[in-house]
Coordinates of C-alpha atoms and ligand atoms in Angstrom, one line a residue:
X1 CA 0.0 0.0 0.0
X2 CA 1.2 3.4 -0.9
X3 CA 0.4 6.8 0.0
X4 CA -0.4 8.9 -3.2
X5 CA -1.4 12.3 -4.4
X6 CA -3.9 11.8 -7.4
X7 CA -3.7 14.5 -9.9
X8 CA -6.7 14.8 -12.2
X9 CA -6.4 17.0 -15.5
X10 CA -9.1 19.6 -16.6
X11 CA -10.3 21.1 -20.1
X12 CA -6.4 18.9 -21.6
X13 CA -8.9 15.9 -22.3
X14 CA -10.9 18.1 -25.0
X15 CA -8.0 19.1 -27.3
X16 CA -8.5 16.0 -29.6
X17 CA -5.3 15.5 -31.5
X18 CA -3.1 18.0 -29.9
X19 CA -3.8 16.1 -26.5
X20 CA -0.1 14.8 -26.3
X21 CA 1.4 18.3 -26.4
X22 CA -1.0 19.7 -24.2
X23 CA -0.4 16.4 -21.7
X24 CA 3.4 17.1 -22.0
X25 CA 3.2 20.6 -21.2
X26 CA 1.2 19.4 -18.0
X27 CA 3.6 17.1 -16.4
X28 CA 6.5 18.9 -17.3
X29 CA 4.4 21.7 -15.4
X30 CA 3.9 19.3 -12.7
X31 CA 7.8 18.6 -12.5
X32 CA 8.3 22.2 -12.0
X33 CA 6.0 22.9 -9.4
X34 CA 7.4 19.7 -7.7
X35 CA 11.1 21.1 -7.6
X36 CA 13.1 20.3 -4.2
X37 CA 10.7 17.7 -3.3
X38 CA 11.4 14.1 -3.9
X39 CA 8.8 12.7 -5.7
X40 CA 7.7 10.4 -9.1
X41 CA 5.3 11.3 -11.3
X42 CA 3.2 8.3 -12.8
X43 CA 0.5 8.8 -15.6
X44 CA -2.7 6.4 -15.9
X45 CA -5.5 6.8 -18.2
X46 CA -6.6 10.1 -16.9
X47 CA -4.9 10.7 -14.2
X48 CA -0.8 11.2 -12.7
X49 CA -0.2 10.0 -9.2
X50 CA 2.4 11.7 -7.2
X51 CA 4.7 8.8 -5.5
X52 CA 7.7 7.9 -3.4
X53 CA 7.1 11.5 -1.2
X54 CA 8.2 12.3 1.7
X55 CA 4.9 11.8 3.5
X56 CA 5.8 14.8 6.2
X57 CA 5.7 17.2 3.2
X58 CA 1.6 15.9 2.0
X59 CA -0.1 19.7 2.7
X60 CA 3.2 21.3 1.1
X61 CA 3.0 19.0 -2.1
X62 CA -0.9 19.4 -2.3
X63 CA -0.7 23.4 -1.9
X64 CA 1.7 23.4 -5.1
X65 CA -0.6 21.1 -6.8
X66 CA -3.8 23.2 -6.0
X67 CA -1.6 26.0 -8.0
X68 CA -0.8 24.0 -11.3
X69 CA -3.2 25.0 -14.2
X70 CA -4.9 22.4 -15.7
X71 CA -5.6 20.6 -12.8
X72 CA -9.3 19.4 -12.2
X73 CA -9.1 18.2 -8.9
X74 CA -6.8 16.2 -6.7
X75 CA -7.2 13.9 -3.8
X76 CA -4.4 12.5 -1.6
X77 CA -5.1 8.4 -1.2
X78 CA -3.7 5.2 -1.0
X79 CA -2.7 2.7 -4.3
X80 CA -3.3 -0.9 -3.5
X81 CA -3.2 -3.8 -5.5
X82 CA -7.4 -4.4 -6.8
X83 CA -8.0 -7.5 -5.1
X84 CA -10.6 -7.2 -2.5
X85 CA -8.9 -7.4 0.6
X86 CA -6.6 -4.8 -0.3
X87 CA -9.1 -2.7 -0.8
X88 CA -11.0 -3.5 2.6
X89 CA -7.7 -2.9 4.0
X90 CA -6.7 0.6 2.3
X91 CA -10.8 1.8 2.4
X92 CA -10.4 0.8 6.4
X93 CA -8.0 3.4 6.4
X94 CA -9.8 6.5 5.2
X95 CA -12.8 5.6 6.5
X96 CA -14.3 7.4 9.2
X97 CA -14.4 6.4 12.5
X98 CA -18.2 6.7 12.9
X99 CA -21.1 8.9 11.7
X100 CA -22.7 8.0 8.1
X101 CA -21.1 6.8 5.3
X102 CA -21.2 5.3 1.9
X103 CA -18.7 3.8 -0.8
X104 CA -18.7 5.4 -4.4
X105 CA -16.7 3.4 -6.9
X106 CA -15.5 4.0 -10.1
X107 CA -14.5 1.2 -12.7
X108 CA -11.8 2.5 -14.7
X109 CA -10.6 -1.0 -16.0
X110 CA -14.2 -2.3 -17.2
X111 CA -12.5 -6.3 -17.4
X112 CA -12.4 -6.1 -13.3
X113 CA -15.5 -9.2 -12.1
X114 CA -17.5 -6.9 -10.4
X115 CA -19.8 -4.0 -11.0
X116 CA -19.0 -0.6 -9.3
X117 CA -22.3 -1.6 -7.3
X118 CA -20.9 -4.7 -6.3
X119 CA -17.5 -3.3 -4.8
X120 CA -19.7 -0.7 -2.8
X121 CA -21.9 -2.8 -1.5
X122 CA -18.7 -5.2 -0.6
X123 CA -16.4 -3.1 0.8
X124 CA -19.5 -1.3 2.7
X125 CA -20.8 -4.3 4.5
X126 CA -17.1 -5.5 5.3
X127 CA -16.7 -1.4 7.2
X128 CA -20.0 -1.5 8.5
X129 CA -19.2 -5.2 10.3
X130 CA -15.5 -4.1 11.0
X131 CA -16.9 -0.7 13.0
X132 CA -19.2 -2.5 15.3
X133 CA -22.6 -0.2 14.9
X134 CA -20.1 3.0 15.4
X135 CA -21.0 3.4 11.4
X136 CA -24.1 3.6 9.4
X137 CA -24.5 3.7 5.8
X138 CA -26.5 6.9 4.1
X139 CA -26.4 6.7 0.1
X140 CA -28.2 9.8 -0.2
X141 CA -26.6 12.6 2.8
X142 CA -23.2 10.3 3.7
X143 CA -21.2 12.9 6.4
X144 CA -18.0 10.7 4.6
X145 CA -17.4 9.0 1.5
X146 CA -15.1 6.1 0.7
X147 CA -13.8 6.3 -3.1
X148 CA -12.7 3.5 -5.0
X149 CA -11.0 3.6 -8.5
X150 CA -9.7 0.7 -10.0
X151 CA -7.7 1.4 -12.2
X152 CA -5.6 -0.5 -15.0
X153 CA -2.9 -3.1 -14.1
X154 CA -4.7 -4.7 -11.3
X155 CA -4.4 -1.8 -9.1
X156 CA -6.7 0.6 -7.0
X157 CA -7.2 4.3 -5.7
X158 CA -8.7 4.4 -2.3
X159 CA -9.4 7.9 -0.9
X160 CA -11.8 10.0 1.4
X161 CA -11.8 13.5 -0.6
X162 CA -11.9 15.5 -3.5
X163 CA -9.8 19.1 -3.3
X164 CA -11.1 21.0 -6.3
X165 CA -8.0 22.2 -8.8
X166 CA -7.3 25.5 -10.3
X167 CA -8.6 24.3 -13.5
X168 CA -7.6 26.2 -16.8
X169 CA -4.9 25.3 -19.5
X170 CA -1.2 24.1 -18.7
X171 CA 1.0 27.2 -18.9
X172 CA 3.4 27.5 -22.1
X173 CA 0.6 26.0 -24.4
X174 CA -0.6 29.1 -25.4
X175 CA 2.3 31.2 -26.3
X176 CA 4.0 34.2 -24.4
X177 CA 3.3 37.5 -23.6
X178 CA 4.8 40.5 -21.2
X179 CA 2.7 41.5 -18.9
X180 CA 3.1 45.1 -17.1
X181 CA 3.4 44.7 -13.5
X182 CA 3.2 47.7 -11.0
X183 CA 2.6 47.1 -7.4
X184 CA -1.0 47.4 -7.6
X185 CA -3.8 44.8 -7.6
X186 CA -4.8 44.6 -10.7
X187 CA -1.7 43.8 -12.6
X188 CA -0.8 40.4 -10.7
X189 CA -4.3 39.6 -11.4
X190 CA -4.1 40.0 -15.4
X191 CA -1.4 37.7 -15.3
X192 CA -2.9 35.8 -13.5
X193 CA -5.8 35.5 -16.0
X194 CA -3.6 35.0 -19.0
X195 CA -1.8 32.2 -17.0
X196 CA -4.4 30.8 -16.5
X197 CA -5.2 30.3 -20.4
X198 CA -2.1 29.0 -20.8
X199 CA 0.0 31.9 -21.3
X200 CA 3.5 32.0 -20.6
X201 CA 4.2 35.7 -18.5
X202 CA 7.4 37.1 -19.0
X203 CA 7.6 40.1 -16.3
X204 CA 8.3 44.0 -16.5
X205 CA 8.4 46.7 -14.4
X206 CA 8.8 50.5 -14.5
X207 CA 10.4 51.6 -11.6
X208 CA 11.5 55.5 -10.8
X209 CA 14.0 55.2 -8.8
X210 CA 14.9 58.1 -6.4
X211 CA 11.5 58.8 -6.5
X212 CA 10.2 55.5 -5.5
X213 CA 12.6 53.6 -3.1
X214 CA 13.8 49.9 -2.6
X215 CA 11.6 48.8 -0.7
X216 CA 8.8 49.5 -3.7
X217 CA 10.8 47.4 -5.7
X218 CA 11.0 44.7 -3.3
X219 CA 7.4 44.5 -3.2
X220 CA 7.2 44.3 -7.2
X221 CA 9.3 41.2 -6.5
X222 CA 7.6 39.8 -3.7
X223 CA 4.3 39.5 -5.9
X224 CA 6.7 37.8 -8.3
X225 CA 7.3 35.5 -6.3
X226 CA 3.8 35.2 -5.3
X227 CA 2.4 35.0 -9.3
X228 CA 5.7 32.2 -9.8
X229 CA 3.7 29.4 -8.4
X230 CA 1.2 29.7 -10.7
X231 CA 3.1 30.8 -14.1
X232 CA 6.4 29.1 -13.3
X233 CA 8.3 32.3 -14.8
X234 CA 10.7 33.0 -11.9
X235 CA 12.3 36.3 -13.9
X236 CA 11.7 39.6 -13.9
X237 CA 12.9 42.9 -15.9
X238 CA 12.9 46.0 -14.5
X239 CA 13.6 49.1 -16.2
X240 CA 14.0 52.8 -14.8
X241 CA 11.6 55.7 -16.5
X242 CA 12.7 58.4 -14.2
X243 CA 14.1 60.4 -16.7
X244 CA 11.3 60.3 -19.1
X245 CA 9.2 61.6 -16.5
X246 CA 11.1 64.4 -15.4
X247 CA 11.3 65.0 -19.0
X248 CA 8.0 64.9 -19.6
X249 CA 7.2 67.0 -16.3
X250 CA 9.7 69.5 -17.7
X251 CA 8.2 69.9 -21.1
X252 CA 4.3 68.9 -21.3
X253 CA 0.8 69.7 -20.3
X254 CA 0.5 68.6 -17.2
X255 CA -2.6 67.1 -17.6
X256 CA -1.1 65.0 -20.4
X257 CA 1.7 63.9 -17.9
X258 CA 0.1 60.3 -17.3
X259 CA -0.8 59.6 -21.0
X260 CA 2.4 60.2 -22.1
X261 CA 4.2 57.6 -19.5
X262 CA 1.8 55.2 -20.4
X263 CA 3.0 55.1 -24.3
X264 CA 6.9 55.7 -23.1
X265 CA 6.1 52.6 -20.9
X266 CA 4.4 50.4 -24.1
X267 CA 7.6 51.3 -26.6
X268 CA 9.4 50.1 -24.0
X269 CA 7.5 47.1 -23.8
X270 CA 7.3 46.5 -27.3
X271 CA 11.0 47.1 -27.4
X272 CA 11.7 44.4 -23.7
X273 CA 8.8 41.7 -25.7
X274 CA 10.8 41.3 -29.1
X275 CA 13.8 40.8 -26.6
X276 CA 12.2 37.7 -25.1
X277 CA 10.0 36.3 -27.6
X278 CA 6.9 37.8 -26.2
X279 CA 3.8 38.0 -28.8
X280 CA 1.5 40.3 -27.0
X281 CA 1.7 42.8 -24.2
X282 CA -0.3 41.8 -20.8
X283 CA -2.0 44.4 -18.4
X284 CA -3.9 45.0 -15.9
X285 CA -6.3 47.9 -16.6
X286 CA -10.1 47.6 -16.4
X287 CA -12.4 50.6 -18.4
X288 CA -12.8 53.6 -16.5
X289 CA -11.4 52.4 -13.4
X290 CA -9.0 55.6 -13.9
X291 CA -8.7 58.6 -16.0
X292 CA -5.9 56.7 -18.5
X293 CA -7.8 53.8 -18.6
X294 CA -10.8 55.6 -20.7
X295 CA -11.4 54.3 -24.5
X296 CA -9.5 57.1 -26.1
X297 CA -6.6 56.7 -23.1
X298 CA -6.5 52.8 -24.0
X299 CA -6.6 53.7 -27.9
X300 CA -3.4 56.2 -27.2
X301 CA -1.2 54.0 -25.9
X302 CA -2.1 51.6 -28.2
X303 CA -1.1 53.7 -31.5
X304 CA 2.1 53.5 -30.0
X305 CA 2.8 49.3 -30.6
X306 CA 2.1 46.8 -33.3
X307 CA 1.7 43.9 -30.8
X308 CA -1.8 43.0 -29.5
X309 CA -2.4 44.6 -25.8
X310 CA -4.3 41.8 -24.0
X311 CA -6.3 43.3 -21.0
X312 CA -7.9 40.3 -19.7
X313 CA -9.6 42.1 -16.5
X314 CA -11.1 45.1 -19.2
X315 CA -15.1 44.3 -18.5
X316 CA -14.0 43.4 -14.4
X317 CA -15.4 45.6 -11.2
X318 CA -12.8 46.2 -8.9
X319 CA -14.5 44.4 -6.7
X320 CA -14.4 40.9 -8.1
X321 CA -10.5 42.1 -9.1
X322 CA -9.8 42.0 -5.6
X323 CA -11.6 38.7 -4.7
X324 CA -9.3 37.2 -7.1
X325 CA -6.4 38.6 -5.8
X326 CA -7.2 37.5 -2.1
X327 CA -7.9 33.6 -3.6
X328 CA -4.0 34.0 -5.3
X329 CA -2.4 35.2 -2.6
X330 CA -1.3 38.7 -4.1
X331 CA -3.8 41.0 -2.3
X332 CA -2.5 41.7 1.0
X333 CA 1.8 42.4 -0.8
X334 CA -0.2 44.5 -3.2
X335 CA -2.0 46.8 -0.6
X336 CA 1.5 47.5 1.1
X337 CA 1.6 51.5 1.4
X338 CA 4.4 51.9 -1.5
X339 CA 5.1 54.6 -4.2
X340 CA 4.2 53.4 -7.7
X341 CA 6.3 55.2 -10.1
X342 CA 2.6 56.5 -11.8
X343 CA 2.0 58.4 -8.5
X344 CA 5.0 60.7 -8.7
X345 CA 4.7 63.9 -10.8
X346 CA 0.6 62.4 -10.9
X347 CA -1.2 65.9 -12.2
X348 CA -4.2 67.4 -9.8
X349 CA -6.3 67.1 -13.1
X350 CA -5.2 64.3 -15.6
X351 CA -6.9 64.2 -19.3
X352 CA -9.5 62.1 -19.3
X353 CA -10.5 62.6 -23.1
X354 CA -7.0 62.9 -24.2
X355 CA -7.4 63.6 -27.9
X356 CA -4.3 61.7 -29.8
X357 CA -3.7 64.9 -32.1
X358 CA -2.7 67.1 -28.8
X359 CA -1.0 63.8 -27.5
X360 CA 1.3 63.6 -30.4
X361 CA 1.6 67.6 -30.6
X362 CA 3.1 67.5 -27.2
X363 CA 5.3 64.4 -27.4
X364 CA 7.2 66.5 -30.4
X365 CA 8.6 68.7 -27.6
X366 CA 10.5 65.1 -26.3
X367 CA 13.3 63.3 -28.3
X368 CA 11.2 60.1 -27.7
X369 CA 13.8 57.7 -29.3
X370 CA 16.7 59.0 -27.3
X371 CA 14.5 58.8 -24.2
X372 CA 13.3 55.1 -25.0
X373 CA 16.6 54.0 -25.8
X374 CA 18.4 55.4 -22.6
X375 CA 15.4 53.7 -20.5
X376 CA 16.7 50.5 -22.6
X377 CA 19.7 50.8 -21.2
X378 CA 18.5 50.9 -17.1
X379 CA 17.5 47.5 -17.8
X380 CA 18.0 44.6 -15.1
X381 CA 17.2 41.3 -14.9
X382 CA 16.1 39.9 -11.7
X383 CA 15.8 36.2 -10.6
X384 CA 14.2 34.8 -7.8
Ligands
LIG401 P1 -2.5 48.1 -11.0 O1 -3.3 47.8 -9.8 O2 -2.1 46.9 -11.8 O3 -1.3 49.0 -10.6 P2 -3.9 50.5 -11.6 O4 -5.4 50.3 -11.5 O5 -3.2 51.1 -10.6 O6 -3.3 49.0 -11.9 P3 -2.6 52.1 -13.6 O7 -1.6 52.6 -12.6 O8 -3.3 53.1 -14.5 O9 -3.8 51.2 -13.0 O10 -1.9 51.0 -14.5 C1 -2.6 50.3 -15.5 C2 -1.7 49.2 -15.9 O11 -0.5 49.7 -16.4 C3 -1.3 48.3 -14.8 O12 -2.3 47.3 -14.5 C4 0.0 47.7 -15.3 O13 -0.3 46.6 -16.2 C5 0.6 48.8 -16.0 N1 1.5 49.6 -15.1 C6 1.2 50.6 -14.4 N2 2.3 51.0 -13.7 C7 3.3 50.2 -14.0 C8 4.7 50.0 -13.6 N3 5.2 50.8 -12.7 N4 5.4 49.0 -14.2 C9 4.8 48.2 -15.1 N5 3.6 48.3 -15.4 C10 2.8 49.2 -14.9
LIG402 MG1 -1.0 51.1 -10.5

């Protein structure tokens, strides 16, 4: 009898042909999250069991796994050999030790002799004599269930519990973008989302530094870290725009003074994307949630890049942006009292309209080539 962690996979089983790749990108996923954890990784029809663990580590193992994308739902339990006693013996196990119960079984090798009805009702009675009236059977309201999937090769999963997955597609199946990540809530969230699709989300951040200090940074990293469980990137670029905005502070209409960062920051972008192989840009902004984040704000900063800007939380309330960001982990490093690089030199009264022929009027007062360029060169790489 062995302790294992049962991995079930999500929407992978719908892709038809392509379900090799998309099965490969899982358990190479799964390897990753897995990393300084002695394990094996085992596939059956359907399924991978985690083996050979150190048992101690069960809750750190299953808090990874409840991170991987594309995983349905997993269940720690026991793998037995299919004959009946072994079965009794493992399903004794995880059984409660009194209240109601019933078995469920599940017949995944169909040439096993008996029905799914007729292990239930077998391995039921044998618990029900076993626990000496402390049991009783309920099929309809059981406080406990007993699971029993027999699986190929003459072998069994026996466990007490299903632990719903994170579901969505295994990341790197669905090419890679650069998402734009400030220290805010929304951002982590994005790429979260896009993640979640199967996205691979390369990292970049605009930091401007004297203005906003280490410890800003460190929190840029910490949510990282954070977003890392679930995307497996563990890299991030960060890239100082202090200049441009005292340039632009210098120069241009105040009111224009957060527009005109926002297309310096998606050149730069563009520029950081080709660098890593990125086919989109990733962010976080939601319509109207600010005055750059209007239709014609959105549309500026667009003209600026050729790549597709993917905004997967565009139609979200803040509200449900947060909830999200509480489930992931990223809410309460996000909320930290720090100085986003957007907040210095922020104008009393930003555009709200901005209309792209005064945008462009006033971005001829700046070399905006030289400027993008010298950002270039502030980049850094950081690995965590
Ligand atoms: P967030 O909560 O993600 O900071 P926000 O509501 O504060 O978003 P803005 O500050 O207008 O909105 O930023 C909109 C988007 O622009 C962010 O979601 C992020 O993708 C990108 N962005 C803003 N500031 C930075 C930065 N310093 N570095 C990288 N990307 C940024
Ligand atoms: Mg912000």
């Amino acid at each position: 009898m062995e302790k294992v962690i049962i991995i079930r996979y999500a929407e992978i089983h719908l892709k038809g042909k392509n379900r090799g790749y998309f099965e490969r990108a899982f358990s190479n996923n799964l390897e990753k999250a897995m990393k300084g954890i002695r394990h094996e990784i085992h596939r059956t029809s359907g399924r991978y069991l985690i083996a050979d663990f150190d048992e101690e580590r069960t809750d750190e193992i299953m808090g990874r796994v409840s991170k991987v994308f594309g995983v349905h739902s997993y269940s720690v339990g026991l793998l037995v050999a299919s004959d009946e006693d072994s079965i009794f013996g493992a399903a004794k196990l995880v059984a409660p030790q009194s209240g109601t119960f019933k078995v469920e079984t599940h017949r995944g090798d169909k040439h096993y002799p008996l029905t799914s009805m007729e292990i239930s009702a077998r391995i039921g009675g044998r618990l029900l004599d076993d626990a000496n009236g402390a049991l009783k059977v309920d099929v309809h309201t059981p406080e406990h269930t007993v699971y029993i999937d027999i699986r190929e090769g003459g072998r069994a999963l026996v466990f007490g519990s299903f632990c719903d997955g994170v579901h969505g597609m295994p990341v790197s199946t669905a090419g890679k973008g650069l998402l734009l990540i400030s220290g805010g809530i929304d951002s982590p969230v994005a790429g979260y989302m896009m993640a979640k699709r199967g996205m691979t989300v390369e990292l970049l951040h605009f930091h401007s530094y004297p203005y906003t200090n280490e410890a800003a940074k460190e929190k840029v990293v910490t949510l990282a870290k954070i977003l890392s469980d679930y995307t497996l990137v563990t890299r991030l670029t960060t890239v100082s725009v202090t200049h441009i905005q005292e340039e632009i502070h210098r120069n241009c209409a105040a009111e224009l003074n957060v527009t005109l960062l926002r297309r310096f920051m998606f050149r730069i972008a563009e520029r950081i994307a080709s660098n890593v192989g990125a086919g989109c840009l990733v962010t976080g902004e939601s319509l109207g949630q600010v005055a750059s984040q209007t239709l014609e704000g959105l549309t500026s900063s667009n003209a600026v890049v050729s790549l597709p800007v993917l905004r997967p939380l565009i139609g979200f309330d803040k509200e449900d942006i947060v909830e999200i960001a509480k489930r992931i982990g990223t809410f309460e490093t996000s909320t930290l009292p720090y100085e986003d690089c957007c907040t210095v030199f922020l104008p009393d009264f930003p555009a709200i309209r901005p209309k792209l022929s005064f945008i462009e009027e006033e971005e001829k007062k700046l070399d905006v080539e030289a400027l993008v360029d010298e950002a270039l060169s502030t980049r850094e790489i950081i690995r965590f």
